[in-house]
Amino acid sequence: MNHIVDLTHFRKRPIRPFDIVDRTRNTSPDGDAIDFTNYYMTVNGKPFFGVSGEFHFSRMDASRWDDELAKCAAGGVNVIANYVFWNHHEEIEGRWDFTGSRDLRRFVELCAKHGMYMILRMGPFDHGEVRNGGVPDWVYGKDYEARSLDPGWLDEVRELYTKIHEQVDGLLFDQGGPIIGAQLDNEYMHSSAPWEMTTGISDEWVPGGSDGIAYLEALRG
């Protein structure tokens, strides 16, 4: 069977910088620059097509990270996206753990070792088929609504983001590290997750959210 691709009516698309108040442009201490056009990402002004691989580091024993990341790189993956599951790091309120298989900093450094960029997916809600979407059980004893503009919830998220920043400080792209982007929350106003339903205690849910862009702007702030 023969196939013919007809390009007689092809029109060259205008390529222009995707400039939104400089939010997309960044430069490393070595002078490498990342940016975006209306069609693709650029590295040092040249088109860059990211091949992203999802790697939930805290779900795997840390002794395997190096080998598995090497396999990713060998397979053509050049960007690692990873969730930071809140309930893996603060299962008990106030007791933070970034050791062993929860060692976020070491994982980011290994991604850099293998020449891969990273998109840091910070939550607070991740989904990822993990309990509560990663939101700790103890949140449900509080008098605020999860994934809302309630000041109590936003205070908890600021604490989470502060702890994450402490782990990755110095590893952002403009600091010479591999982290080129971050995701705040996940599937907002689209997805929720069951909480106690798996044990049959109740029908509580992590809500999908309803505050729109104002919520995401509050997280970004």
C-alpha positions as a printed Julia matrix, in Angstrom:
221×3 Matrix{Float64}:
   0.0    0.0    0.0
   1.35   3.41  -0.96
   0.7    6.54   1.07
   1.07  10.06  -0.28
   1.43  13.15   1.92
   0.11  16.21   0.08
   1.95  19.35   1.17
   0.84  21.55  -1.72
  -1.44  23.57   0.53
   0.93  23.73   3.49
   1.33  27.2    4.92
   4.28  28.08   7.09
   3.14  29.03  10.57
   4.43  32.25  12.12
   6.65  31.47  15.11
   6.79  34.14  17.78
   7.96  34.35  21.4
   5.38  33.34  23.97
   5.88  36.33  26.23
   3.69  36.55  29.34
   5.33  39.12  31.61
   8.59  37.16  31.41
   7.07  34.24  33.33
   8.2   31.71  30.73
  11.79  32.92  30.29
  14.63  31.89  32.56
  18.42  31.82  32.48
  20.9   29.64  34.37
  24.1   30.97  35.99
  26.01  29.46  33.03
  23.96  31.53  30.57
  21.71  28.74  29.28
  18.26  30.1   28.54
  14.87  28.42  28.36
  11.84  30.07  26.8
   8.7   29.3   24.82
   7.26  30.25  21.46
   3.62  29.86  20.48
   4.52  26.33  19.29
   7.39  24.88  21.32
   9.92  25.25  24.11
  13.36  26.59  23.31
  16.76  26.03  24.91
  19.3   28.71  23.98
  16.98  29.85  21.22
  16.67  26.44  19.54
  13.57  24.22  19.56
  13.51  21.74  22.43
  11.04  18.88  22.43
  10.71  17.46  25.88
  10.11  13.75  26.39
   8.72  13.6   29.91
   8.76  10.55  32.15
   6.76  10.29  35.37
   8.78   9.08  38.38
   7.19   9.02  41.83
  10.41   8.78  43.82
   8.86   8.12  47.23
   7.16   5.0   45.9
  10.49   3.3   45.16
  13.4    2.33  47.37
  16.08   4.99  47.06
  18.73   2.37  46.24
  17.07   1.9   42.84
  16.74   5.55  41.8
  20.12   5.89  40.07
  19.69   2.8   37.88
  16.09   3.58  36.99
  16.89   7.17  36.04
  19.76   5.9   33.87
  17.25   3.68  32.05
  14.94   6.66  31.56
  17.76   8.72  30.07
  18.86   5.84  27.84
  15.3    5.57  26.55
  15.24   9.19  25.43
  13.52  10.79  28.42
  14.89  14.29  28.97
  12.39  15.64  31.52
  11.34  13.94  34.76
   8.01  14.89  36.31
   7.54  13.87  39.91
   4.89  14.26  42.55
   5.73  15.32  46.08
   3.12  13.36  48.01
   2.37  15.44  51.09
   1.21  12.46  53.15
   4.52  10.68  52.48
   6.4   13.56  54.1
   4.03  14.66  56.89
   2.01  11.57  57.69
   1.75  12.78  61.29
   1.07  16.48  61.68
   4.23  18.43  62.37
   6.6   15.48  61.78
   8.34  16.04  58.47
  10.41  13.34  56.8
  12.7   13.86  53.81
  15.0   10.9   54.45
  15.53   7.57  52.67
  13.0    7.04  49.89
  11.54  10.44  50.76
  14.8   12.3   50.08
  13.58  14.8   47.51
  16.87  16.67  47.26
  18.89  13.57  46.45
  16.38  12.56  43.79
  16.58  15.96  42.09
  20.38  15.82  42.17
  20.29  12.39  40.5
  18.08  13.76  37.73
  20.71  16.45  37.13
  23.43  13.79  37.12
  21.68  12.04  34.25
  21.2   15.26  32.29
  17.45  15.49  32.72
  15.32  18.51  33.54
  12.57  18.27  36.16
   9.0   19.45  36.56
   8.29  19.49  40.29
   4.65  18.63  41.0
   4.18  20.1   44.47
   0.57  19.39  45.34
  -1.05  19.92  47.81
  -3.38  17.57  45.9
  -1.64  15.21  43.48
  -4.04  12.33  42.9
  -1.59   9.79  41.41
  -3.85   7.03  42.78
  -2.39   7.63  46.23
  -4.54   7.84  49.38
  -6.45  11.16  49.51
  -4.52  12.33  46.46
  -1.6   12.83  48.82
  -3.44  14.99  51.37
  -2.69  13.72  54.91
  -5.49  12.12  56.92
  -5.03  14.58  59.76
  -6.23  17.43  57.54
  -9.75  16.05  57.91
  -9.83  16.88  61.59
  -9.49  20.56  60.8
 -12.23  23.18  60.52
 -11.37  24.28  56.99
 -12.18  22.96  53.53
  -9.36  21.33  51.62
  -8.5   22.81  48.21
 -10.21  26.1   48.98
  -9.39  29.74  49.69
  -9.96  29.17  53.4
  -7.06  30.87  55.24
  -6.48  27.79  57.42
  -5.97  25.57  54.38
  -3.74  28.11  52.64
  -1.58  28.33  55.79
  -1.07  24.56  55.67
  -0.12  24.72  51.98
   2.37  27.52  52.61
   4.03  25.32  55.22
   4.17  22.45  52.71
   5.67  24.67  50.01
   8.17  26.1   52.49
   9.37  22.58  53.37
   9.65  21.65  49.69
  11.62  24.83  48.96
  14.04  24.01  51.76
  14.75  20.7   50.03
  15.23  22.05  46.51
  16.83  25.43  47.23
  19.83  25.76  44.92
  18.43  23.24  42.42
  16.13  25.53  40.42
  17.16  26.25  36.83
  18.12  29.85  37.56
  20.31  28.52  40.39
  22.08  26.05  38.13
  19.81  23.09  38.88
  17.51  20.95  36.74
  14.1   22.19  37.92
  12.55  24.1   35.02
   8.93  24.17  36.16
   6.48  23.44  38.95
   2.87  22.35  39.06
   0.64  23.77  41.78
  -2.12  21.34  42.72
  -3.29  18.85  40.08
  -6.52  18.43  38.13
  -8.08  21.33  40.05
 -11.86  21.61  39.56
 -11.66  18.34  37.66
 -10.71  15.51  39.99
 -11.26  14.55  43.61
 -10.31  11.49  45.63
 -11.96   9.26  48.22
 -10.71   9.37  51.77
 -12.34   7.0   54.25
 -14.4    5.17  51.65
 -11.79   2.44  51.35
 -12.32   1.46  54.99
 -16.09   1.87  54.89
 -16.08   4.38  57.75
 -17.77   7.19  55.81
 -18.17   8.71  52.38
 -15.79  11.65  52.83
 -13.99  13.0   49.76
 -11.13  15.3   48.98
 -13.09  17.88  46.96
 -12.24  18.81  43.4
 -12.29  22.53  44.25
 -14.5   25.35  43.02
 -12.57  28.63  43.41
 -11.14  28.76  39.9
  -8.05  30.73  38.97
  -8.19  32.64  42.27
  -7.19  29.47  44.11
  -4.2   28.78  41.86
  -3.11  32.4   42.09
  -3.29  32.12  45.89
  -1.01  29.06  45.76
   1.39  30.82  43.4
   1.53  33.84  45.68
